[in-house]
Structures are given as C-alpha cells and as structure tokens.
Amino acid sequence: MFSLALSTIRARRGGFAAAFIALFCGAAVITASGVLLESGLRSGVAAERYAAADVVIGGVQDRAGEAGMSIPFAERVTLPADVADRIGEVPGVEVAVAERSARVTVPSAASGLPLYAHGWASAPLAPFTLTAGRQPEAAGEVVLDEALAASAGVSTGDTTRIAVGAVPADHRVVGLVSAPSLLRQSAVFVTDDVAATLSRRLTAVGVLARSGVDADELASRIVAAVDGVALVPYTGADIGDVEFLDVGQARGSLTLLSASLVGTVAVVVLFVVSSTLGLSIQQRRRELAVLRAIAATPRQVHRMIGAEVLLVSVAGGVLGSLPGLAVAGLLRDGFAAAGVLPADFALAFSPLPAVAAVLLCVLGGLVAGYFAARRPARANPVDALGAAAVEPAALGRTRRAFGVGFLAVGLVTGVAAPLLAPGAAGVGGAAGSVLLLVVGTALLGPHLMRLATAAAAPVLGRDRLSGHLAVANTRADARRLSGAVIPLAFAMAMAAVQVFTATTVEAAAADQVEAGVRADHVLAGPAGLAPEVAEAARRVPGVRDASPVVRSQVLLAHRVLDQVELEAVAAQGVVPERMGSTADLGVTSGSLADVRGDAVALSTDVAATAGVGVGGAVRAFLGDGVAKDLRVVALYANGLGFGGITTSRELLAEHTATGFDDSVLVSSADGADPAEVETALRGLATRYPGLEVLDRPALAAAQRDAREQQSSTNLIGNGFLLLYLVIAVVNTLVMATGARRREFAVLRLIGATRGHVRRMMALEACVVVGAAAVIGTAVAVVPLVGVSVATTGRALPSIDPLGYGAMVLATAVIGFSSIALATRSALRGHPVDAVGAGA
C-alpha cells in the first residue's frame, strides 16, 4: 500500500505539495509554541548575587486556583526575620545568610541598571570580594561595586548621595567590591543594622552547605525542618528565579501565554490541514471514482489515502519542526522587545515540542484524511463515475446540522456570554467564539458560496463571456471555492478580533482617563517616592492638593461554576479624602470615603467577575501573597483607566516591596498659573533626585504605553499564527487554481483566449475576495461586540476605518495575487498537452 501511495504522490505532486506545505508550516508553529511553553516551565537566567550559594530559600511566589494554573504575585514574598537562625540549625548547613534588599538610587550614576542596597553579611553569597578599602562598620558608610563606582565617578574615601524613595542622604564610600558576574544589577552594601531598617523582613536566605552535602537533599531537609512558614527552596539553575523576581514573573506570564497559544495554534493548524487535505482529495474525485468502479472496496480506498497522508504528514511534521526552533527564537525576541521577557531570558530546548508537533500533524492529517475520504469511499461504484463529474448539489444533513449548531453556539457565546457573565468570563467567552463561528462557516461554506455567487451574478453577468463562465464555475464548484474562501476569511477575522479588541479597550481606557484625571501634574520617581515628597508638593505655592498613589496587583478569588479561580487585577492604594480634587473614578454606588482598613472599592467589571456588590466580601491575595478578606464599600465605572480595585494607601503599601508611593497626583489651586506651578514642582527635583514632573497629556501617554504592552503581547503571540494562516491561504488558492489546468486547456481549445481565461479568473477572484471579506467581517463582529459589551458596557466596538480598510486590502491582495499567479502558471504550454496530461 505504501508503494502505491508513493506512486500517487509522485504523480500528483501539486496537490500533495500543498498538503505538505500546510503540515510543514503547522509543525513549525506548533514546535515554536511548545518551546515557549517549555521555556516558561524550566528556563531562566543565571544567578549573580547568589551564585555561590548551594541553596537559596525564598517565599512562595505564586498562587494556583483550583483549576491548577498558577499566577505569580506582583511583589516579592518576604520571610520572617527569624527564619535564617532556624535554617542555620538544620544539619548539613554550614552557614545561613539572611539577605535583605532595598531599591535605592545613586543620582550621580549613569549605568541604568537597577540598584539594590544589601547588608554586608550577604556579600559571600556571590561572592563579593573587597578590591579596595574595608567593609561598612557604621551608618552612613557604604561599599559600592566597582562598575557602579566608576559610573558615579567616586572611589574609596569619597562622599556620594544615595536616595531611598527619592530622598537623598550623603554616604561615605569606604570600600569597593567585585563579583564574578554582575550584569543585571548594581550593588550597594551597608551595615546589617542599616539594612534591617530598610527592610524589616528577609528577601531570602542564602545557604552554604557543608562539604559533601547534596544541595537538593539539603533543600528538602530545610523545608521539612522549618515548619509554620511556607518556604520554597531553589538550587542550581533555578536560583536565578528567586534572585531576579522579573524572571520568575516572566516565566509565569510566558507559561500562561504559551499554554493558551499552544491550544489555539493546534486548533488552527488542524483546521487548515483538514481544509487543505479535504480540497486535495476532492480534486481526485474522478480517480477515486474509477477505483471504486473497478472493485476497490471502501476499506482499500481509506487505506490508500491513509498511507498517502501518513507519508506526507511524517515528512512535513519532521522537516517543519526544525525551523520551529528558529521561530521560537524570533518570538522570544519579540516578547523581549515588548517588555514581557527580560532581554537575557534564554529558551529551553528539548525534543518534546518537536515530537509533539510531529504527532499532532500525523494524527490531525490522518483524521482529516479519513473524513475527507468518507464520501468517495462510500459511494456506489456504479454511481461513482457520474458523481465525480460534478459536485454534490446539497450538503449532507449531518454536516448542515453541525454547521448550524456551531454558528448558534458561537453567536450565543459571543454575544450572550458577556450579558450573562460580565467581566473576565464574558471577555473570554466573546473572544473564544471566533473559532466556533469559523468552524460553523467552514461546514456551511459551500452553501455560503452559492449565496455569494447569487449576489454577484447580476454584476458578473454583464460580461457575456468571461463573466458567464465565472458565474457558472462558482456555482458548480462551490465546495472547491469554499475551501479557499474560509481560510482567507479566518485570517481576516482573527486579525480584526486581535486588532480591534485592543483598540476598543484602549479607546475606553483613554476616555476614562481623560474624564477621570483632574490632577494637573503627576510626580513620579525611578524607585518610588517617600511620603515626604507628597508633603513637600502640598507646600508648593499654587498647589491645591497632592494625592499619593500606590500601585500593585491583587489576585482576586472568584467562583467559576464549581471551582474557585484567581483573577489578576490591577490595584491602586489612595488617600480617599484627597481624591476629590485629583481623580474621579466614576463611583456608581457606595462611597470612596468609606475606603479604609480592609474596606475597598471595586470597578464594576471586577465586581461582576467576582459576583459581589456593595456590602459583599471578596477573598484577595495582596501583592506579596498575604490573604485578606476585603469588604466592598463602593463600585466605580472607570476600572480600565484606574485599576480594578482601590484600597487605602496604607493597606496596599504595606504589601509592596518598597512601601513607597508610585506617583503623586497634584492639582492646582483655583486661579493659579499651571506653568508657574509646574516650574515650582520641577524645583523639587533639586531636593529629590530623579523626581519627574508630568502634565496630564504625559500621564495619559504613560498609561497608554503600559496598556499597549499587553496588546503588543497578544499581537506578537497571534501575529505568527496569522502569518501561518496567510501562508495556508496562499497555498490553498494556488492549489485550487493550479488544479484547473485541464479546464483552462479545454476552454482554450474551444476558442477562449488566454485573456478570456485570465478575466474569468479575475472575476472569480472578486467573488472569492468579496465572500472572504464579508464572512470574515461577520465572524469578527460577533466577538468584538461581545468584548465591547463586557469591557465598556457599549455594544459598538472601536474600529479604525483605516485599519479595517487595510485588512480588506490585504485580503484582496492575497486573494488576487495568489489566483493570478497560479492562473498564469496553469496557462503555460500548449492546451492539447494540458488536456492529455489531465486525462
């Protein structure tokens, strides 16, 4: 059977080449997605400050819902101060070093690296070694790493300013140190007593093991011995995760992103492969009919097609998985440019993603080949030859039923889900409906093409020759054309949903910021602002009030059916009595004046997700993982612009890494000159190094940039999937057009010129492009309306006419160019030779 399959593949290179390309590219995108998923689970960066430690103990840095998906905490989960002593008593521990870190700045340094202050006792964990001077012995004395000292232009014996929360103080440099590797950060060492005032709790505990003690075994022993405290041990390459919190968070984000991407990619690839193989087998109706007429059994037809598909799938899967590794590298670079991954984040490679890609391609190809071969294999041998001459006129009842069912479920999911389940569940349901709608339109594709032909016939019929032929062909070959139209419509729909979901959310958030920000200026700093900065701003002439804002992220527990899930929600901590002149959250019920202690306000969409209202209670995990039962005292509408949960400043700041303000909103007094107020505020920078003064447009731009990072992430993640769809569309159109070489030859032999044929195909391309644009638009509108309802409460999404026009133009270019090039190729040679070859 395999020898027959090889002979068939050689004889029909065109059709099988198209299937091979679909499988080749599909294996590449599946492999790339798998590499990203594996990297999110086990990759990272090398340790620097903890490079000499055998074991590093940190807090539990994430939390999982009942479905099992873990979400990282936004802040570092710290440890009690006495944990280091308890770890030091565990057998096998040579020394347990308490590590405290605090973010600081050296105004005169220009290195650009994040700078942390540490207690001197933690220096051996790198190890840092003195290259000049001595260790710090009193408050006001510091030791700098050599690169930082060079950047600041200081040396041993000099005095430098070090700012904590933008508040500077003079320190005497008493020593310089170097470490084997210090590429992602700079270091300042102070006395352990000073470090304890900067950070009450421990960042981590570094453990040096006794000689001959295995690090993994010692890590397990420590966790078992220290009860009452949730600890996570890190050894080997994993130590970088606890040292660099951004790496651990990036791994968590990459895992979530790539897990959803793998599922979407697998579905899309199987859809495209099924469509391509179905079209390829459909073009062999005459051949399969002859086999049935000469006594081939249905089982033999299935075995032959199965062998062909197996050979093509294995070849395409194996060869396609190799460039998938390079595609994963390109995606990593894209995510790093968008700020999702650190620039030095390394991918983890293993054979697993490639093996999974090959298996999915083979299994998907075999299943697609089986279903595509069902009709020709089951046809009556006597009727097979007659049925092969023309397409079946009607769709099967089962296919129609499934098509209508998928469309109905897609419509309900896309539109009704946001109404029945507002918030995150509604957004997810609306966005996911696009796949259901595409599958429904694919099953009903031939019927939709007949409708498109009927709509276009009056216009095309004006051309009595080429137009008449185009209408006749599209009516007779609706199945073939639908196999080309649906992937093109799918690509347009996916692009529209991705782009216009982002523009809808962005427009709503921008409107909320524009309407809600009353402050005239905003103060910000690179490492947070101490409370005295807000106090100083209030004393500036012409300032009406200055309202500090702390920002973080909270994990909100909510019930989805019978499971408790976690939702990451942007949070802000404010002083409610100072909000009146600086920001308007659009309160819809309750009062912000009641926000104090464990009483909080929720945005309306977050409240809908959690299923609570004013007077209700929610379970939340604050930035550092501390669980709190919070009482809801107010609801507000402007959640996209200001965050989904608003707490008191004291509550949120207590659970952030620095405890400082992220920004200070400043409003001008009535009659004050804004320019004079801004000049006076900028004068504070001489007292508070690094202080930035932003006006209202600059604040809006900064918030827009932060939101665009998330939309950029989604666009990058789905952009290469769209590229695959475009390749698949071109592949399908070329295959469908190229297979008509014999038809074109017959037309030329009965008097049609090359120009007539080209015009006929151009008119058919108009039908294909027009149908794809209409179907793609209709499929995209449903989820976009749902997303708009779920996020903004409005049924009308924000769609850029130029952006939509560009998508329609791209659809037209892809459709027309693919059909035109394939037509030109099919018209080469003498028509008599083409008819003979087609026979």
PDB file of C-alpha atoms in Angstrom, residues 416-503:
ATOM      1  CA  ALA A 416     -24.926  36.380  25.259  1.00  0.00           C
ATOM      2  CA  ALA A 417     -21.915  35.357  27.400  1.00  0.00           C
ATOM      3  CA  PRO A 418     -20.930  38.976  28.232  1.00  0.00           C
ATOM      4  CA  LEU A 419     -24.542  39.681  29.195  1.00  0.00           C
ATOM      5  CA  LEU A 420     -24.929  36.562  31.319  1.00  0.00           C
ATOM      6  CA  ALA A 421     -21.403  36.543  32.754  1.00  0.00           C
ATOM      7  CA  PRO A 422     -19.938  40.067  32.729  1.00  0.00           C
ATOM      8  CA  GLY A 423     -16.282  40.690  33.376  1.00  0.00           C
ATOM      9  CA  ALA A 424     -13.378  38.362  32.567  1.00  0.00           C
ATOM     10  CA  ALA A 425     -15.595  35.328  31.874  1.00  0.00           C
ATOM     11  CA  GLY A 426     -17.616  37.345  29.374  1.00  0.00           C
ATOM     12  CA  VAL A 427     -14.486  38.623  27.623  1.00  0.00           C
ATOM     13  CA  GLY A 428     -13.068  35.101  27.382  1.00  0.00           C
ATOM     14  CA  GLY A 429     -16.317  33.726  26.011  1.00  0.00           C
ATOM     15  CA  ALA A 430     -16.650  36.501  23.462  1.00  0.00           C
ATOM     16  CA  ALA A 431     -13.058  36.219  22.238  1.00  0.00           C
ATOM     17  CA  GLY A 432     -13.252  32.418  22.017  1.00  0.00           C
ATOM     18  CA  SER A 433     -16.399  32.479  19.887  1.00  0.00           C
ATOM     19  CA  VAL A 434     -14.390  33.276  16.744  1.00  0.00           C
ATOM     20  CA  LEU A 435     -13.205  29.654  16.428  1.00  0.00           C
ATOM     21  CA  LEU A 436     -16.741  28.306  16.814  1.00  0.00           C
ATOM     22  CA  LEU A 437     -18.042  30.691  14.177  1.00  0.00           C
ATOM     23  CA  VAL A 438     -15.247  29.821  11.744  1.00  0.00           C
ATOM     24  CA  VAL A 439     -15.895  26.089  12.126  1.00  0.00           C
ATOM     25  CA  GLY A 440     -19.610  26.722  11.526  1.00  0.00           C
ATOM     26  CA  THR A 441     -18.950  28.773   8.410  1.00  0.00           C
ATOM     27  CA  ALA A 442     -16.500  26.129   7.159  1.00  0.00           C
ATOM     28  CA  LEU A 443     -19.134  23.406   7.471  1.00  0.00           C
ATOM     29  CA  LEU A 444     -21.695  25.588   5.682  1.00  0.00           C
ATOM     30  CA  GLY A 445     -19.100  27.026   3.294  1.00  0.00           C
ATOM     31  CA  PRO A 446     -20.497  25.614   0.006  1.00  0.00           C
ATOM     32  CA  HIS A 447     -23.953  26.986   0.802  1.00  0.00           C
ATOM     33  CA  LEU A 448     -22.482  30.383   1.667  1.00  0.00           C
ATOM     34  CA  MET A 449     -20.561  30.386  -1.613  1.00  0.00           C
ATOM     35  CA  ARG A 450     -23.743  29.732  -3.556  1.00  0.00           C
ATOM     36  CA  LEU A 451     -25.307  32.722  -1.812  1.00  0.00           C
ATOM     37  CA  ALA A 452     -22.251  34.822  -2.661  1.00  0.00           C
ATOM     38  CA  THR A 453     -22.433  33.719  -6.303  1.00  0.00           C
ATOM     39  CA  ALA A 454     -26.132  34.544  -6.483  1.00  0.00           C
ATOM     40  CA  ALA A 455     -25.409  38.020  -5.116  1.00  0.00           C
ATOM     41  CA  ALA A 456     -22.545  38.592  -7.553  1.00  0.00           C
ATOM     42  CA  ALA A 457     -24.193  37.046 -10.638  1.00  0.00           C
ATOM     43  CA  PRO A 458     -26.090  40.167 -11.811  1.00  0.00           C
ATOM     44  CA  VAL A 459     -22.859  42.164 -11.859  1.00  0.00           C
ATOM     45  CA  LEU A 460     -20.595  39.448 -13.292  1.00  0.00           C
ATOM     46  CA  GLY A 461     -23.181  38.521 -15.919  1.00  0.00           C
ATOM     47  CA  ARG A 462     -22.652  41.839 -17.677  1.00  0.00           C
ATOM     48  CA  ASP A 463     -19.542  40.303 -19.188  1.00  0.00           C
ATOM     49  CA  ARG A 464     -21.196  37.842 -21.556  1.00  0.00           C
ATOM     50  CA  LEU A 465     -18.203  35.536 -21.948  1.00  0.00           C
ATOM     51  CA  SER A 466     -15.776  35.672 -19.016  1.00  0.00           C
ATOM     52  CA  GLY A 467     -18.489  36.782 -16.604  1.00  0.00           C
ATOM     53  CA  HIS A 468     -20.829  33.988 -17.687  1.00  0.00           C
ATOM     54  CA  LEU A 469     -18.057  31.425 -17.255  1.00  0.00           C
ATOM     55  CA  ALA A 470     -17.108  32.837 -13.830  1.00  0.00           C
ATOM     56  CA  VAL A 471     -20.694  32.578 -12.585  1.00  0.00           C
ATOM     57  CA  ALA A 472     -21.067  29.050 -13.954  1.00  0.00           C
ATOM     58  CA  ASN A 473     -17.817  27.924 -12.363  1.00  0.00           C
ATOM     59  CA  THR A 474     -18.529  29.403  -8.946  1.00  0.00           C
ATOM     60  CA  ARG A 475     -21.977  27.801  -8.930  1.00  0.00           C
ATOM     61  CA  ALA A 476     -20.677  24.409  -9.983  1.00  0.00           C
ATOM     62  CA  ASP A 477     -17.553  24.420  -7.783  1.00  0.00           C
ATOM     63  CA  ALA A 478     -18.930  25.885  -4.554  1.00  0.00           C
ATOM     64  CA  ARG A 479     -17.206  23.228  -2.446  1.00  0.00           C
ATOM     65  CA  ARG A 480     -13.829  23.875  -4.036  1.00  0.00           C
ATOM     66  CA  LEU A 481     -14.177  27.628  -3.677  1.00  0.00           C
ATOM     67  CA  SER A 482     -15.313  27.405  -0.064  1.00  0.00           C
ATOM     68  CA  GLY A 483     -12.099  25.530   0.719  1.00  0.00           C
ATOM     69  CA  ALA A 484     -10.212  28.601  -0.490  1.00  0.00           C
ATOM     70  CA  VAL A 485     -12.537  31.263   0.926  1.00  0.00           C
ATOM     71  CA  ILE A 486     -12.865  30.046   4.524  1.00  0.00           C
ATOM     72  CA  PRO A 487      -9.124  30.149   5.402  1.00  0.00           C
ATOM     73  CA  LEU A 488      -8.929  33.644   3.882  1.00  0.00           C
ATOM     74  CA  ALA A 489     -11.974  34.739   5.907  1.00  0.00           C
ATOM     75  CA  PHE A 490     -10.478  33.107   9.019  1.00  0.00           C
ATOM     76  CA  ALA A 491      -7.264  35.109   8.634  1.00  0.00           C
ATOM     77  CA  MET A 492      -9.188  38.355   8.271  1.00  0.00           C
ATOM     78  CA  ALA A 493     -11.467  37.563  11.223  1.00  0.00           C
ATOM     79  CA  MET A 494      -8.565  36.723  13.529  1.00  0.00           C
ATOM     80  CA  ALA A 495      -6.699  39.864  12.538  1.00  0.00           C
ATOM     81  CA  ALA A 496      -9.782  42.016  13.092  1.00  0.00           C
ATOM     82  CA  VAL A 497     -10.535  40.493  16.502  1.00  0.00           C
ATOM     83  CA  GLN A 498      -6.947  40.925  17.695  1.00  0.00           C
ATOM     84  CA  VAL A 499      -6.507  44.492  16.471  1.00  0.00           C
ATOM     85  CA  PHE A 500      -9.938  45.898  17.239  1.00  0.00           C
ATOM     86  CA  THR A 501     -10.205  44.259  20.645  1.00  0.00           C
ATOM     87  CA  ALA A 502      -7.088  46.213  21.573  1.00  0.00           C
ATOM     88  CA  THR A 503      -8.408  49.444  20.051  1.00  0.00           C
TER      89      THR A 503
END
